[in-house]
Amino acid sequence: MASEKELRRRLDIPDDAEKVLIFTESSHWDPNWLYTSKEYFKRFVQKNLDMAVGEFQKEPRRIYSVENVFFLKMYWDCNPEKRDIIRDLINEGRLRLMSSAVTSADTILPRVEAILRDMLIGQEWLRSNGIAREPKLAYFPDSFGASPFLPSILNAAGFDRTAITRLDGMYFPGCDLEPKWRFPRPGSSAELLLKKERSLDFVWRDKNGGEVLAHWNAFTYGQGDMLAYLGISRVYLARLAISLRTGWHIARRIHQYVKALSPFSRTPYMLCPIGFDFVEPIPDLISLLDLYNREYYPKTGIWVVNAGLDDYLALVENYRERLPVLELDPNPYWTGFYTSRPKLKKRCYLLLEKLLLAEKLAFLPENRGAEKRILQELEEPWWCAAVSNHHDFITGTSTDRVVEGEQIPCLERVIKTADEVIENLTPPLKKEHKDNGLSPPKWFRDGDKILIETAHYRIETDESRGGAITDLRFKDGVPLLTGASNDLVSYRDSGGLWRMGYEFLGGVWKESMKASNNRVKVEVVEHDGAVEVLSSTQLNGEEILRGVWIENDSPLIYFRVEGKIREGYSLTVRFTTTVSSERISMHAPGGVVDRPWGKIYSPTFWPLHRFAHIRDDSTGHGIAILQPFPGAISYSPEGKIELVAMRSAARERAFGILGIPGNPVSAHKHERYEYEYAVLFTKRGDWRENKIHVLAKNLSTPWRDAEEEDLLKIADSVVEADPSDVEVVAVKPASRGDGVIVRLYAPFVPEKTVKITPSFGVAKAFLCDARERDVEGLKVENNSVLVKMPGSIATIRLIQEERRL
């Protein structure tokens, strides 16, 4: 790594400059938000990159950056005559890469593997086209919060630096009707950085030991967009700007930026990003900065320079000991997108699940040789899976036209391709699933009440209370649920795709109806070893079906809600528990985090990713909620839990009439949805002691196809891990180098050495990163590989033994 002095000389920063303002000019190109990707490319991207190339040709010192690979690939494909120019510009370090990923991903909703593949697929596209750069920086300019384990995810892919913009409690122009002085919100990450630490640079160290050097764009990722302009904005949604390039105007802007940034800099360097959505490069930027340096630097002592974000962080790295070390959870920023367009989210998850299944099946003995062609067959589906991570794709925040015209057709097309690949790789399965002779739980009716007794619980359901569970206890009599639980509650919700109505001034979040206020007919259906409790209720003019699956021998209780909710409403499932706690343990991509029950909003809905566990502070008993797909959960210390079952969000409107400028998208088509979840009650111990993470990774609701479950079990036998806490997420042909890539994941760092045993012979093994770059050799012992995991995620390369004829 270059020294500070070397970096300064390369950037032409004088040795005596005590304050340096660095302008990083970059793209922010959303693949499909208000327009389709082709429309965005035609309207903006082609012109923007053409302009950037023209600026490079005029000025060799000019630096411009692209934040991901998606539109770079499209430009490459559409402009073959410019490929040599683009390749040279990137390899020379003039056109910078701010990540190797295909997209600027959301990191709250996708699975870890989806995010890692995003980074690998983009890097492999670059490498296959002679672009040698392998960035250590991953930039997230516009994601709506981030996983608190983002450092671990980035480290697993070989990144050690990042920058983010949107974090909880910050002010962002155009997104609120409140005055700026009401921000940062009390108790938020923004308050921590601005008021307590007074630093925009920090070392982000997560609970699992992941660590990155991080920067926060507290004044947006387009702070410097108006450097050479007069007006309000250059963003394509509200372009109100005219060019003004006089020396005094440039100096005034620079002094404004320094005034805002300098109180929060612990180093000689300040970062001013240029690059709101689809803004074009500033013409002759270097000459404008040169003019300032000539005329004003002798008087102000402020030197200005155009450089890359990676340059800025490399300079700040020299002052790492001055920076705060924080275990940051930059959430909740917004909470509505956790559950917007749930069917779209489900398709994203199903695609990933099918792709991982297909890759594993290729390594079954009967499919020998299939692993060689699987990379090509799944290339397009994996590209679509990577694109679906984008913070306007899986979040459900694009327009109806884009969702229905580009996103869903892409997903459905490649899901079909994945299904065809799986079908060709599927071994013969037993088609019949006979009853195993297990007796269902004992149950009987007592007036309106239905009483069910299992090996673990005593459960009471009441028809007069809308089919709610009115009492649930351990067999020893300890009460767990009281009042009306698994109750359906509808709320008038004036929120939209990004936010719920309680999140902004003038919004509405008000309880409207609940199922427990009306009598319903409850049907009990006996199954092999289980009973299914079925009911139907009307809420806001829509029929909602409920199912509860209770097995005799399992402590897990499975739930299903099916239907749709009226536009402008949200539907929750409410549990009234005897659990009282100040904290919630929640899985997030990369690990398990402890969160307060309330932060910024009232109520506070947190993203429900795999599971949440709440343990009573006095008795130690607890409740866990498990879900196969993304969701949202709120909790209050008196024991009330609410899960968002479905939302029919229109556009965010304040006071019933005012649209929020920064969140302009409405959703008008709302499909029926099947929301499934499971509940587990624990007598003592935390989530790890109760193996809730193991139950969550293997969670399968009883409404899932049994043959699919059999196939998943067969695929999981290709490579097995010991201990069982560690999940073998992926087994795939190497995209880079030779052999087979195995990805391991645990929501914590395993203390013991992990043993992985493949079903095929192994000659050698290597620890590598998720971009498949080897790090060190591993010990192979009796065809098992021993690995001390470097974090919660590990990537292993297996070199197979040569097969004898």
mmCIF file with all atom_site columns, C-alpha atoms in Angstrom, residues 24 56 83 103 128 153 223 255 268 376 391 406 441 554 559 583 613 636 711 720 745 769 779 796 803:
data_model
loop_
_atom_site.group_PDB
_atom_site.id
_atom_site.type_symbol
_atom_site.label_atom_id
_atom_site.label_alt_id
_atom_site.label_comp_id
_atom_site.label_asym_id
_atom_site.label_entity_id
_atom_site.label_seq_id
_atom_site.pdbx_PDB_ins_code
_atom_site.Cartn_x
_atom_site.Cartn_y
_atom_site.Cartn_z
_atom_site.occupancy
_atom_site.B_iso_or_equiv
_atom_site.pdbx_formal_charge
_atom_site.auth_seq_id
_atom_site.auth_comp_id
_atom_site.auth_asym_id
_atom_site.auth_atom_id
_atom_site.pdbx_PDB_model_num
ATOM 1  C CA . THR A 1 24  ? -15.076 11.947  -6.033  1.00 0.00 ? 24  THR A CA 1
ATOM 2  C CA . PHE A 1 56  ? -10.541 11.548  -20.092 1.00 0.00 ? 56  PHE A CA 1
ATOM 3  C CA . ARG A 1 83  ? -14.042 -1.661  -25.676 1.00 0.00 ? 83  ARG A CA 1
ATOM 4  C CA . THR A 1 103 ? -25.436 -4.019  -8.695  1.00 0.00 ? 103 THR A CA 1
ATOM 5  C CA . SER A 1 128 ? -13.106 -12.339 -18.777 1.00 0.00 ? 128 SER A CA 1
ATOM 6  C CA . ILE A 1 153 ? -19.836 -10.089 4.162   1.00 0.00 ? 153 ILE A CA 1
ATOM 7  C CA . GLN A 1 223 ? -23.235 16.719  -2.138  1.00 0.00 ? 223 GLN A CA 1
ATOM 8  C CA . HIS A 1 255 ? -16.225 26.884  1.149   1.00 0.00 ? 255 HIS A CA 1
ATOM 9  C CA . PRO A 1 268 ? -6.572  16.402  6.942   1.00 0.00 ? 268 PRO A CA 1
ATOM 10 C CA . GLN A 1 376 ? -22.798 -21.970 -18.946 1.00 0.00 ? 376 GLN A CA 1
ATOM 11 C CA . HIS A 1 391 ? -31.939 -1.786  -3.814  1.00 0.00 ? 391 HIS A CA 1
ATOM 12 C CA . GLU A 1 406 ? -38.873 -6.221  -16.724 1.00 0.00 ? 406 GLU A CA 1
ATOM 13 C CA . PRO A 1 441 ? -52.544 -34.551 18.772  1.00 0.00 ? 441 PRO A CA 1
ATOM 14 C CA . SER A 1 554 ? -42.639 -31.173 17.302  1.00 0.00 ? 554 SER A CA 1
ATOM 15 C CA . PHE A 1 559 ? -48.867 -20.811 10.532  1.00 0.00 ? 559 PHE A CA 1
ATOM 16 C CA . ARG A 1 583 ? -33.810 -6.780  23.467  1.00 0.00 ? 583 ARG A CA 1
ATOM 17 C CA . HIS A 1 613 ? -35.768 -14.809 19.403  1.00 0.00 ? 613 HIS A CA 1
ATOM 18 C CA . SER A 1 636 ? -43.095 -4.188  22.903  1.00 0.00 ? 636 SER A CA 1
ATOM 19 C CA . LEU A 1 711 ? -34.524 -33.452 -3.466  1.00 0.00 ? 711 LEU A CA 1
ATOM 20 C CA . GLU A 1 720 ? -21.524 -32.313 4.601   1.00 0.00 ? 720 GLU A CA 1
ATOM 21 C CA . TYR A 1 745 ? -21.871 -20.091 6.649   1.00 0.00 ? 745 TYR A CA 1
ATOM 22 C CA . ASP A 1 769 ? -12.390 -15.623 -0.786  1.00 0.00 ? 769 ASP A CA 1
ATOM 23 C CA . LYS A 1 779 ? -5.297  -29.971 5.452   1.00 0.00 ? 779 LYS A CA 1
ATOM 24 C CA . ILE A 1 796 ? -13.141 -23.495 0.167   1.00 0.00 ? 796 ILE A CA 1
ATOM 25 C CA . ARG A 1 803 ? -10.908 -40.347 -11.710 1.00 0.00 ? 803 ARG A CA 1
#
